[in-house]
Coordinates of C-alpha atoms in Angstrom, one line a residue:
Chain R
M1 CA 8.3 -19.6 1.2
T2 CA 5.8 -16.5 1.4
D3 CA 2.9 -19.2 1.5
L4 CA 1.2 -19.1 4.7
P5 CA 1.8 -21.9 7.0
T6 CA -0.8 -23.9 8.2
T7 CA -1.8 -22.0 11.3
G8 CA -0.5 -23.6 14.3
A9 CA -1.7 -24.0 17.8
K10 CA 0.5 -21.9 19.1
K11 CA -0.7 -17.6 18.3
L12 CA 2.0 -15.6 20.4
G13 CA 0.5 -11.6 20.5
L14 CA -0.2 -8.4 22.6
V15 CA -3.4 -8.3 24.5
I16 CA -3.7 -4.2 25.1
D17 CA -5.8 -2.6 27.5
L18 CA -7.1 1.1 26.1
D19 CA -8.5 1.9 29.6
I20 CA -6.0 2.3 31.5
C21 CA -3.4 3.1 29.0
V22 CA -1.9 6.6 29.7
G23 CA -0.1 7.6 26.9
C24 CA 3.4 7.9 28.5
H25 CA 5.0 6.0 25.7
A26 CA 7.4 4.0 28.0
C27 CA 6.6 1.4 26.0
A28 CA 7.7 2.8 22.4
V29 CA 10.8 3.8 24.0
N30 CA 11.5 0.7 25.2
C31 CA 11.3 -0.7 22.3
K32 CA 13.1 1.6 20.2
E33 CA 16.0 1.0 23.1
W34 CA 15.7 -2.9 23.5
N35 CA 15.3 -3.2 19.2
D36 CA 18.3 -1.1 18.2
G37 CA 20.2 -3.7 19.1
G38 CA 18.0 -6.7 18.9
H39 CA 16.6 -9.1 15.3
S40 CA 16.4 -6.3 13.2
A41 CA 18.9 -3.9 14.2
P42 CA 19.5 -0.9 14.2
L43 CA 16.3 1.2 13.9
T44 CA 18.3 3.5 12.0
D45 CA 17.3 7.7 13.1
L46 CA 17.8 10.0 9.5
D47 CA 19.0 13.4 10.2
P48 CA 18.5 13.1 14.0
Y49 CA 19.8 16.4 15.1
G50 CA 18.8 18.1 12.2
K51 CA 15.7 19.7 10.5
D52 CA 14.2 16.7 8.8
V53 CA 14.5 13.7 11.4
S54 CA 12.9 10.5 10.8
G55 CA 13.5 7.2 12.1
V56 CA 11.9 3.8 11.9
W57 CA 9.9 2.6 15.0
F58 CA 8.2 -0.8 15.7
N59 CA 5.6 1.1 18.0
R60 CA 3.5 4.3 18.0
V61 CA 1.5 5.6 20.8
H62 CA -1.3 7.5 19.0
S63 CA -4.0 10.0 21.5
F64 CA -7.7 9.9 20.2
E65 CA -10.6 11.3 21.2
A66 CA -13.5 9.2 20.5
G67 CA -17.5 10.5 21.4
D68 CA -18.5 14.5 22.2
H69 CA -19.1 16.4 24.8
E70 CA -19.2 14.5 28.6
C71 CA -19.6 11.1 26.6
G72 CA -16.2 11.7 25.2
R73 CA -13.5 9.8 26.3
T74 CA -9.2 10.2 25.4
V75 CA -8.3 7.3 24.6
H76 CA -4.2 6.6 24.3
F77 CA -3.6 4.0 21.8
P78 CA -0.1 2.0 20.6
R79 CA -0.1 0.7 17.6
S80 CA 2.4 -2.2 16.5
C81 CA 2.6 -5.2 14.6
L82 CA -0.8 -7.3 15.6
H83 CA 0.9 -10.6 14.3
C84 CA -2.2 -11.4 11.7
E85 CA -3.3 -15.4 11.4
T86 CA -3.9 -14.1 7.1
P87 CA -1.7 -11.6 6.8
D88 CA -0.8 -9.8 3.3
C89 CA 2.4 -8.6 3.9
V90 CA 3.9 -12.4 3.7
T91 CA 1.7 -13.5 0.3
V92 CA 2.7 -10.2 -1.4
C93 CA 6.6 -10.6 -0.7
P94 CA 8.3 -11.8 -3.5
T95 CA 11.5 -12.8 -2.4
G96 CA 10.2 -15.0 0.4
A97 CA 12.1 -12.8 3.2
S98 CA 8.7 -11.7 4.8
Y99 CA 7.1 -14.6 6.7
K100 CA 5.3 -15.6 9.6
R101 CA 6.6 -18.5 11.6
E102 CA 4.8 -22.0 12.1
E103 CA 5.4 -22.7 15.4
D104 CA 4.3 -19.7 17.3
G105 CA 2.8 -17.4 14.6
I106 CA 5.0 -14.4 14.3
V107 CA 5.5 -12.4 11.4
L108 CA 9.0 -11.6 10.9
V109 CA 11.5 -10.4 7.7
N110 CA 14.9 -11.7 6.8
P111 CA 17.1 -8.5 6.5
D112 CA 19.6 -11.0 4.1
T113 CA 17.1 -11.7 1.8
C114 CA 14.7 -8.5 1.5
I115 CA 14.9 -6.3 -1.2
G116 CA 13.1 -3.4 -0.2
C117 CA 10.6 -2.9 -2.5
K118 CA 8.2 -1.9 0.0
L119 CA 5.0 -3.7 -1.1
C120 CA 4.2 -5.5 2.0
S121 CA 4.3 -2.0 3.7
W122 CA 1.6 -1.3 0.9
A123 CA 0.0 -4.7 1.9
C124 CA -0.5 -4.0 5.9
P125 CA -3.5 -1.8 6.6
Y126 CA -2.1 -1.2 9.9
G127 CA 1.2 0.9 8.9
A128 CA 2.9 -2.0 11.2
R129 CA 6.3 -2.1 8.6
E130 CA 8.6 1.3 8.8
F131 CA 11.2 1.0 6.0
D132 CA 14.6 1.6 6.9
E133 CA 16.3 4.3 4.1
A134 CA 19.8 3.1 5.5
D135 CA 20.0 -0.5 5.3
G136 CA 17.6 -0.3 2.5
V137 CA 15.3 -3.0 4.0
M138 CA 11.9 -3.4 5.8
K139 CA 11.7 -3.2 9.4
K140 CA 9.0 -4.3 11.8
C141 CA 8.0 -6.1 15.3
T142 CA 9.6 -9.0 16.1
L143 CA 7.7 -9.7 19.2
C144 CA 10.8 -9.0 20.8
I145 CA 12.2 -12.5 19.4
D146 CA 15.1 -12.4 21.1
R147 CA 13.9 -11.8 24.6
I148 CA 10.6 -14.2 24.9
Y149 CA 12.7 -17.4 24.0
N150 CA 16.2 -15.5 25.5
E151 CA 17.4 -18.2 27.9
T152 CA 20.0 -16.0 29.5
L153 CA 17.3 -13.7 30.5
D154 CA 15.4 -14.1 33.9
E155 CA 12.2 -15.9 33.6
I156 CA 10.4 -12.5 34.2
D157 CA 12.2 -10.8 31.4
R158 CA 11.2 -13.3 28.7
V159 CA 8.3 -10.9 27.7
P160 CA 8.4 -8.3 25.0
A161 CA 10.1 -5.0 26.3
C162 CA 7.1 -3.1 25.5
V163 CA 5.4 -5.4 28.0
S164 CA 8.0 -5.3 30.5
T165 CA 8.1 -2.0 30.8
C166 CA 4.5 -0.3 30.5
P167 CA 4.4 1.3 34.6
V168 CA 0.4 0.6 34.6
S169 CA 0.8 -3.2 33.2
A170 CA -1.8 -2.0 30.1
R171 CA 0.2 -4.8 27.5
H172 CA -0.2 -8.5 28.3
F173 CA 1.8 -11.3 26.5
G174 CA 0.7 -14.5 25.7
D175 CA -0.6 -17.3 24.0
L176 CA -4.2 -16.2 22.3
G177 CA -3.9 -19.6 20.7
D178 CA -4.6 -21.6 24.0
P179 CA -8.4 -20.5 25.0
E180 CA -7.2 -21.2 28.8
S181 CA -4.5 -18.7 29.0
K182 CA -4.6 -15.9 30.8
V183 CA -4.1 -13.5 27.7
S184 CA -7.3 -15.5 26.2
K185 CA -9.2 -15.3 29.5
L186 CA -9.0 -11.3 29.8
V187 CA -10.3 -11.2 26.3
A188 CA -13.0 -13.2 26.9
E189 CA -13.5 -11.2 30.0
R190 CA -13.4 -7.8 28.9
G191 CA -14.8 -8.1 25.5
G192 CA -11.1 -7.5 23.6
Y193 CA -11.7 -6.8 19.9
D194 CA -9.8 -6.7 16.0
L195 CA -8.6 -3.7 14.7
M196 CA -10.3 -3.6 10.8
P197 CA -12.0 -6.8 11.1
E198 CA -13.5 -5.9 7.8
M199 CA -9.9 -6.0 6.1
G200 CA -9.8 -10.2 6.9
Y201 CA -6.3 -10.1 8.0
K202 CA -7.6 -11.5 11.5
P203 CA -4.9 -9.9 13.9
V204 CA -4.0 -12.0 16.8
N205 CA -3.1 -9.2 18.9
R206 CA -6.1 -8.1 20.6
Y207 CA -7.6 -4.4 22.3
L208 CA -9.1 -4.3 25.1
P209 CA -12.1 -1.3 24.9
P210 CA -11.8 1.5 27.5
R211 CA -14.6 0.6 30.5
T212 CA -17.9 2.4 30.5
P213 CA -17.9 5.2 32.9
K214 CA -20.3 4.7 36.2
R215 CA -21.5 8.4 35.9
Q216 CA -23.3 8.3 32.6
G217 CA -25.0 11.4 31.3
A218 CA -25.5 15.0 31.0
A219 CA -27.1 15.4 34.6
A220 CA -24.5 14.1 36.8
L221 CA -21.5 16.5 35.1
K222 CA -23.6 19.2 35.8
P223 CA -21.9 21.9 38.9
S224 CA -24.7 22.1 41.6
E225 CA -26.4 25.4 41.5
Q226 CA -29.8 25.4 43.4
V227 CA -28.7 24.1 46.7
E228 CA -31.1 24.8 49.5
A229 CA -29.2 26.1 52.4
K230 CA -30.3 25.7 55.8
G231 CA -29.8 26.7 59.3
F232 CA -26.7 29.1 59.9
L233 CA -26.3 29.2 56.3
A234 CA -29.9 30.2 55.9
W235 CA -29.5 33.1 58.3
L236 CA -25.4 34.1 56.5
D237 CA -27.3 33.8 53.2
R238 CA -30.7 35.8 54.4
M239 CA -28.0 38.1 56.4
L240 CA -25.6 38.7 53.2
S241 CA -28.7 38.9 50.7
R242 CA -30.0 41.9 52.4
Chain I
M1 CA 0.3 7.2 -2.1
H2 CA 3.7 8.3 -3.4
P3 CA 4.4 8.4 -6.7
A4 CA 7.8 6.9 -7.3
I5 CA 8.7 8.1 -10.5
S6 CA 10.8 4.9 -11.4
I7 CA 7.6 2.9 -10.9
I8 CA 5.7 5.3 -13.3
F9 CA 7.9 5.0 -15.7
F10 CA 7.9 0.9 -15.6
T11 CA 4.4 0.4 -15.7
T12 CA 4.2 3.4 -18.8
A13 CA 6.7 1.7 -20.3
S14 CA 6.5 -1.6 -20.2
G15 CA 2.7 -1.1 -20.6
A16 CA 3.9 0.4 -23.8
G17 CA 6.4 -1.9 -24.7
Y18 CA 3.9 -4.6 -24.4
G19 CA 1.1 -3.0 -26.0
L20 CA 3.3 -2.7 -29.1
L21 CA 4.6 -6.1 -28.7
V22 CA 0.7 -7.8 -28.6
L23 CA -0.3 -5.3 -32.3
L24 CA 2.8 -6.8 -34.1
A25 CA 2.2 -10.3 -33.5
W26 CA -1.5 -9.9 -34.1
G27 CA -0.5 -8.5 -37.4
A28 CA 1.5 -11.8 -38.1
L29 CA -0.9 -14.0 -37.0
V30 CA -3.6 -12.1 -39.1
G31 CA -0.9 -12.5 -42.2
H32 CA -0.4 -8.6 -42.5
L33 CA 3.1 -8.5 -41.4
G34 CA 5.1 -8.4 -44.8
S35 CA 8.8 -8.8 -44.9
Q36 CA 9.8 -5.4 -43.9
T37 CA 13.4 -5.6 -42.5
G38 CA 14.1 -1.7 -41.3
F39 CA 10.4 -1.5 -39.7
G40 CA 10.5 -5.4 -38.0
I41 CA 13.6 -4.4 -36.6
A42 CA 12.8 -0.6 -35.4
S43 CA 9.6 -2.2 -33.7
F44 CA 11.5 -5.2 -31.8
V45 CA 13.9 -2.3 -31.1
V46 CA 11.7 0.0 -29.3
A47 CA 9.1 -2.8 -27.8
I48 CA 11.7 -4.9 -26.3
G49 CA 13.7 -1.7 -25.1
L50 CA 10.6 -0.1 -24.0
V51 CA 9.6 -3.3 -21.9
G52 CA 14.0 -3.8 -20.8
A53 CA 14.1 0.0 -19.5
G54 CA 11.1 -0.5 -17.8
L55 CA 12.3 -2.8 -15.7
L56 CA 15.7 -1.6 -15.0
S57 CA 13.6 1.4 -14.0
S58 CA 11.4 -0.8 -11.0
L59 CA 15.2 -2.2 -10.2
G60 CA 15.8 1.6 -9.2
H61 CA 12.8 1.6 -6.5
L62 CA 14.1 -1.5 -4.6
G63 CA 16.6 -1.2 -1.7
H64 CA 18.4 -3.7 -2.7
P65 CA 18.8 -4.1 -6.4
E66 CA 21.2 -6.8 -6.2
R67 CA 19.0 -8.9 -4.8
A68 CA 16.2 -8.5 -7.6
W69 CA 16.7 -12.5 -8.4
R70 CA 15.3 -13.7 -5.5
A71 CA 11.7 -11.8 -6.3
L72 CA 11.3 -14.7 -8.8
T73 CA 10.8 -17.0 -6.4
Q74 CA 7.6 -16.7 -5.1
W75 CA 5.2 -16.6 -7.7
R76 CA 2.6 -19.2 -6.0
S77 CA 2.1 -15.8 -3.6
S78 CA 2.9 -13.3 -5.1
W79 CA 1.9 -10.7 -7.7
L80 CA 4.9 -9.2 -8.1
S81 CA 7.1 -12.3 -8.3
R82 CA 4.9 -13.6 -11.4
E83 CA 5.1 -10.3 -12.9
G84 CA 8.6 -10.7 -12.3
V85 CA 8.5 -14.9 -14.0
M86 CA 6.6 -13.7 -16.8
A87 CA 8.2 -10.5 -18.1
I88 CA 11.5 -12.9 -18.7
L89 CA 9.8 -16.0 -19.8
T90 CA 7.7 -13.4 -22.3
F91 CA 11.1 -12.6 -23.9
L92 CA 11.6 -16.1 -25.2
P93 CA 8.8 -15.8 -27.6
A94 CA 9.1 -12.6 -28.3
L95 CA 12.9 -12.8 -29.6
A96 CA 11.7 -15.9 -31.2
F97 CA 8.9 -14.1 -33.1
A98 CA 11.2 -11.3 -34.2
W99 CA 13.8 -13.6 -35.3
S100 CA 11.6 -15.7 -37.5
W101 CA 10.3 -12.3 -39.1
V102 CA 13.1 -10.2 -39.2
V103 CA 16.1 -12.7 -39.6
A104 CA 14.2 -16.1 -41.2
G105 CA 11.7 -14.3 -43.4
E106 CA 8.9 -16.2 -42.6
V107 CA 6.6 -15.6 -39.5
S108 CA 6.6 -18.3 -36.6
K109 CA 2.3 -18.3 -35.8
L110 CA 3.7 -20.2 -32.7
A111 CA 6.0 -17.3 -31.2
A112 CA 3.5 -14.6 -32.5
A113 CA 0.5 -16.2 -30.1
L114 CA 3.2 -16.8 -27.3
T115 CA 3.9 -13.5 -27.2
I116 CA 0.3 -12.1 -27.5
V117 CA -0.2 -14.5 -24.2
G118 CA 2.9 -13.4 -22.7
A119 CA 2.6 -10.1 -23.2
L120 CA -0.9 -9.9 -22.3
V121 CA -0.2 -12.0 -18.8
T122 CA 2.8 -9.8 -17.7
T123 CA 0.2 -6.8 -17.9
V124 CA -2.5 -8.4 -16.0
C125 CA 0.4 -9.4 -13.3
T126 CA 1.5 -6.1 -13.7
A127 CA -1.8 -4.4 -12.6
M128 CA -2.8 -7.1 -10.2
I129 CA 0.1 -6.1 -7.4
Y130 CA -2.1 -3.1 -7.3
A131 CA -5.2 -4.8 -7.7
S132 CA -4.6 -6.8 -4.7
L133 CA -3.6 -3.9 -1.9
K134 CA -6.9 -4.8 0.3
P135 CA -5.7 -1.4 2.0
I136 CA -6.2 0.9 -0.7
R137 CA -9.8 1.1 -2.1
A138 CA -8.5 3.1 -5.0
W139 CA -6.4 0.8 -6.5
R140 CA -8.1 -2.9 -5.0
N141 CA -11.4 -2.8 -7.8
P142 CA -12.6 -4.3 -11.0
W143 CA -11.1 -1.2 -13.0
T144 CA -7.3 -1.7 -12.2
V145 CA -6.9 -4.6 -14.8
P146 CA -8.9 -3.4 -17.3
V147 CA -6.9 0.2 -17.5
Y148 CA -3.6 -1.3 -17.2
L149 CA -4.6 -3.5 -20.6
T150 CA -6.0 -0.6 -22.0
L151 CA -3.7 2.0 -21.6
G152 CA -1.0 -0.6 -22.6
F153 CA -2.4 -1.3 -25.8
Y154 CA -3.4 2.4 -26.7
T155 CA 0.4 3.6 -26.4
G156 CA 1.7 0.4 -27.9
A157 CA -0.6 1.8 -31.0
L158 CA 0.4 4.9 -30.6
L159 CA 4.4 3.3 -31.4
A160 CA 3.0 1.4 -34.1
A161 CA 1.5 4.2 -36.3
L162 CA 4.3 6.3 -35.7
L163 CA 6.9 3.3 -36.8
L164 CA 4.8 2.6 -39.8
H165 CA 4.5 6.1 -40.6
V166 CA 8.7 6.3 -40.5
Y167 CA 9.3 3.4 -43.0
G168 CA 6.8 4.8 -45.1
L169 CA 3.9 2.4 -44.7
R170 CA 0.6 3.2 -44.2
G171 CA -1.8 1.4 -41.8
P172 CA -5.2 2.7 -41.5
F173 CA -6.3 -0.1 -39.4
V174 CA -3.9 1.0 -36.5
T175 CA -5.2 4.5 -36.3
F176 CA -9.0 3.2 -36.7
L177 CA -7.5 0.8 -33.6
I178 CA -6.1 4.1 -31.5
A179 CA -9.4 6.0 -32.2
V180 CA -11.4 2.9 -31.1
V181 CA -9.2 2.3 -27.9
G182 CA -8.4 5.7 -26.8
L183 CA -12.5 5.8 -26.4
V184 CA -12.8 2.9 -24.2
A185 CA -9.7 4.1 -22.6
T186 CA -11.5 6.9 -22.1
A187 CA -14.7 5.6 -20.8
L188 CA -12.3 3.2 -18.4
K189 CA -11.1 6.2 -17.1
I190 CA -14.3 8.0 -16.3
G191 CA -15.9 5.2 -14.7
Y192 CA -12.8 4.5 -12.5
W193 CA -12.9 8.1 -11.4
M194 CA -16.9 8.1 -10.6
F195 CA -16.2 4.8 -8.7
L196 CA -13.3 6.9 -6.6
D197 CA -15.3 9.8 -5.9
G198 CA -18.5 7.8 -5.7
G199 CA -17.4 6.0 -2.0
R200 CA -15.1 5.0 0.4
S201 CA -13.1 2.5 1.8
A202 CA -15.0 0.3 4.4
S203 CA -12.4 1.4 7.2
T204 CA -12.8 4.4 9.4
A205 CA -11.3 5.7 11.6
E206 CA -13.6 4.0 14.1
T207 CA -12.8 0.4 13.1
A208 CA -9.3 1.1 12.6
T209 CA -9.6 2.0 16.3
G210 CA -12.2 -0.3 17.1
L211 CA -13.5 2.6 19.4
G212 CA -16.5 3.1 17.2
S213 CA -19.0 2.4 19.8
I214 CA -17.9 5.5 22.1
G215 CA -18.6 7.6 19.5
K216 CA -16.7 9.2 16.7
V217 CA -13.2 9.5 16.7
K218 CA -10.8 12.1 16.2
M219 CA -7.2 12.5 16.5
L220 CA -6.1 14.5 19.3
D221 CA -2.3 13.9 19.3
P222 CA -0.1 12.2 16.7
P223 CA 1.9 9.5 18.1
H224 CA 5.7 11.7 16.6
T225 CA 5.8 15.3 16.3
E226 CA 8.4 15.1 13.0
S227 CA 6.9 12.7 9.5
N228 CA 8.4 9.2 9.3
Y229 CA 8.1 6.3 6.5
L230 CA 4.6 5.9 6.6
L231 CA 3.2 9.5 6.5
K232 CA 6.0 10.2 3.4
E233 CA 5.2 7.0 1.9
M234 CA 1.3 6.3 2.4
G235 CA 0.1 9.9 3.0
Y236 CA 1.1 11.8 0.2
R237 CA -1.5 14.9 -0.9
V238 CA -0.1 17.1 -3.0
A239 CA -2.0 16.0 -5.9
R240 CA -5.0 16.2 -4.8
K241 CA -6.0 19.4 -4.8
H242 CA -4.9 19.4 -8.7
A243 CA -7.1 16.3 -9.4
R244 CA -9.4 17.7 -11.4
K245 CA -7.0 19.4 -14.0
L246 CA -5.2 16.7 -14.1
R247 CA -7.9 14.7 -15.1
L248 CA -9.3 17.2 -17.5
F249 CA -5.4 17.2 -18.7
V250 CA -5.7 13.2 -19.2
L251 CA -8.6 12.7 -20.8
L252 CA -7.8 15.9 -23.7
V253 CA -4.1 15.3 -24.1
G254 CA -4.0 11.8 -23.3
F255 CA -6.8 10.7 -25.6
G256 CA -8.3 13.6 -27.2
L257 CA -5.4 14.8 -28.7
P258 CA -3.9 12.0 -29.9
I259 CA -7.0 10.4 -31.2
L260 CA -7.4 14.0 -33.4
L261 CA -3.6 13.7 -34.3
S262 CA -3.9 10.2 -35.6
F263 CA -6.8 10.9 -37.9
L264 CA -4.9 14.2 -39.3
A265 CA -1.6 12.1 -40.0
V266 CA -3.4 9.6 -42.1
Q267 CA -5.0 12.7 -44.2
G268 CA -1.8 14.0 -45.1
S269 CA 2.1 13.7 -47.0
D270 CA 4.3 11.1 -45.7
A271 CA 6.0 14.1 -43.9
V272 CA 2.8 15.0 -42.4
A273 CA 2.4 11.3 -40.9
I274 CA 5.1 11.5 -39.1
A275 CA 5.1 14.3 -37.5
G276 CA 1.9 13.8 -36.7
S277 CA 2.3 10.5 -35.1
L278 CA 5.1 11.6 -33.5
L279 CA 3.0 14.3 -31.8
A280 CA 0.5 11.7 -31.0
V281 CA 3.0 9.2 -29.2
A282 CA 4.2 12.6 -27.1
S283 CA 0.8 13.8 -26.4
G284 CA -0.3 10.1 -25.7
G285 CA 2.9 9.2 -23.6
L286 CA 2.4 12.5 -21.3
G287 CA -1.0 11.8 -20.5
V288 CA -0.9 8.4 -19.5
V289 CA 2.0 9.5 -17.7
V290 CA 0.1 12.0 -15.6
E291 CA -2.4 9.1 -15.3
R292 CA 0.0 6.8 -13.5
W293 CA 0.5 9.7 -11.1
L294 CA -2.9 10.4 -10.5
F295 CA -3.3 6.4 -9.4
F296 CA -0.9 6.9 -7.5
A297 CA -1.3 10.4 -6.0
E298 CA -5.1 9.8 -5.3
A299 CA -5.0 6.5 -3.5
R300 CA -5.1 6.8 0.0
H301 CA -4.2 4.3 2.7
T302 CA -5.8 2.9 5.4
V303 CA -2.8 4.0 7.4
T304 CA -3.9 7.3 7.5
L305 CA -6.9 6.3 9.1
Y306 CA -4.6 6.6 12.5
Y307 CA -3.2 10.0 11.7
G308 CA -6.4 12.0 11.4
S309 CA -8.4 10.9 8.2
S310 CA -12.1 9.8 9.2
T311 CA -12.1 8.1 5.9
A312 CA -9.7 6.2 3.5

């Protein structure tokens, strides 16, 4: 049923640290790699070697500039499904193919019952869903449901592919419904926030803001032009100025 | 938003079909429908044909049309599902009404009343599919439902006038109705466009990224060099530069001209009446198709905020 489940205690999700993401796209590439053989496989690429390349990805890394001049920042911004608590992508689904799991809050699409009407992708403000033209069904991030519960993997690998591959540990996975979890503490400590809270979808995934630089303001960043020379340098300055 | 032909045809054709059904059933309820077998058969073929063709066209939009029956199951939460269920349920009173009038010769007022309710509820459900989508300000607003209802009724009235004239009947009331509903539609569309131009979504590139506390957010590098589903489906922007001209086209060709033609038609001979109301249907139909096309093409989705738009 596309009715939302009564919210369970467990809310699995990601915490993404925008302060240290270097924009290398490794998370997006490993996501594509794993999920091309995972729950929603394949992640079709159309015309992959032609002129009009397009394909399904669950994770896209944008790069933004925030602020101007010396206070401006370049921020790399990975964007994927936020596994919202009240997602309209689930309730608009006419078939029940789009659903939110009661036990851990993961939002999934059943590829066997999806009719490919695309309405869920219209209902998602975040662009988390991409239609697979070849399969005729909607696809989205599964939070690597086939990794996180996979007992054939070593325990250390039972995290989403994007988290396991991040070379700077900018991505964290855990239970955001448990205030004592590592991810919840990280969010509390760093002021983690929701994207587009005004939409009212209550995203589970959180983003950690870039830290404020220690040196602030224009003065600190100007080259030092007027330095008084002393001793031997002062003598040299006098000689050369003749 | 990408204007898919199948959806534009579906919403305009089924809207006109339901509008015609409402008018016929209304005529039956107030006792204006005589035993006009030819007119009755033709009217129902047109009305039910348009509704059916519209529904079939909407299936063309699906990735898996053979699974369409599943869309009838989630009526508790989904307007699309409700629309499907109501569309199918409405066939029952509509066919019973048609049978009672054309075949049995005595109109069933109960079936006529249920036809009106079904047609109106189905049209509201169609409009609510769009009006319920929070990421699209151009759709989620109080104008969407009245516009869908009014345009369905308006195009239905244009068809009713043509059918009456083809069967040698005169309905000055229908002409009057076309003028009134056409003017209401004009006012609604002007109001809607003022609403559309007068504001932006509460979401911005700053709220979409949460980086507003640092300053204005601009795209530096896109996440991919080629297009993708999101940009093709949600980033459609061809129409916007022609939007002004197309809006004027809708008002003049969609509403002004058909109203004028409808008045001219009732003044003349039978041939003039048929020709005038046929042109009115063609002109009004074209105008409403362009209106629906603009409804999609002018709509901005919040996902574009991640791809360089500062507002949505």
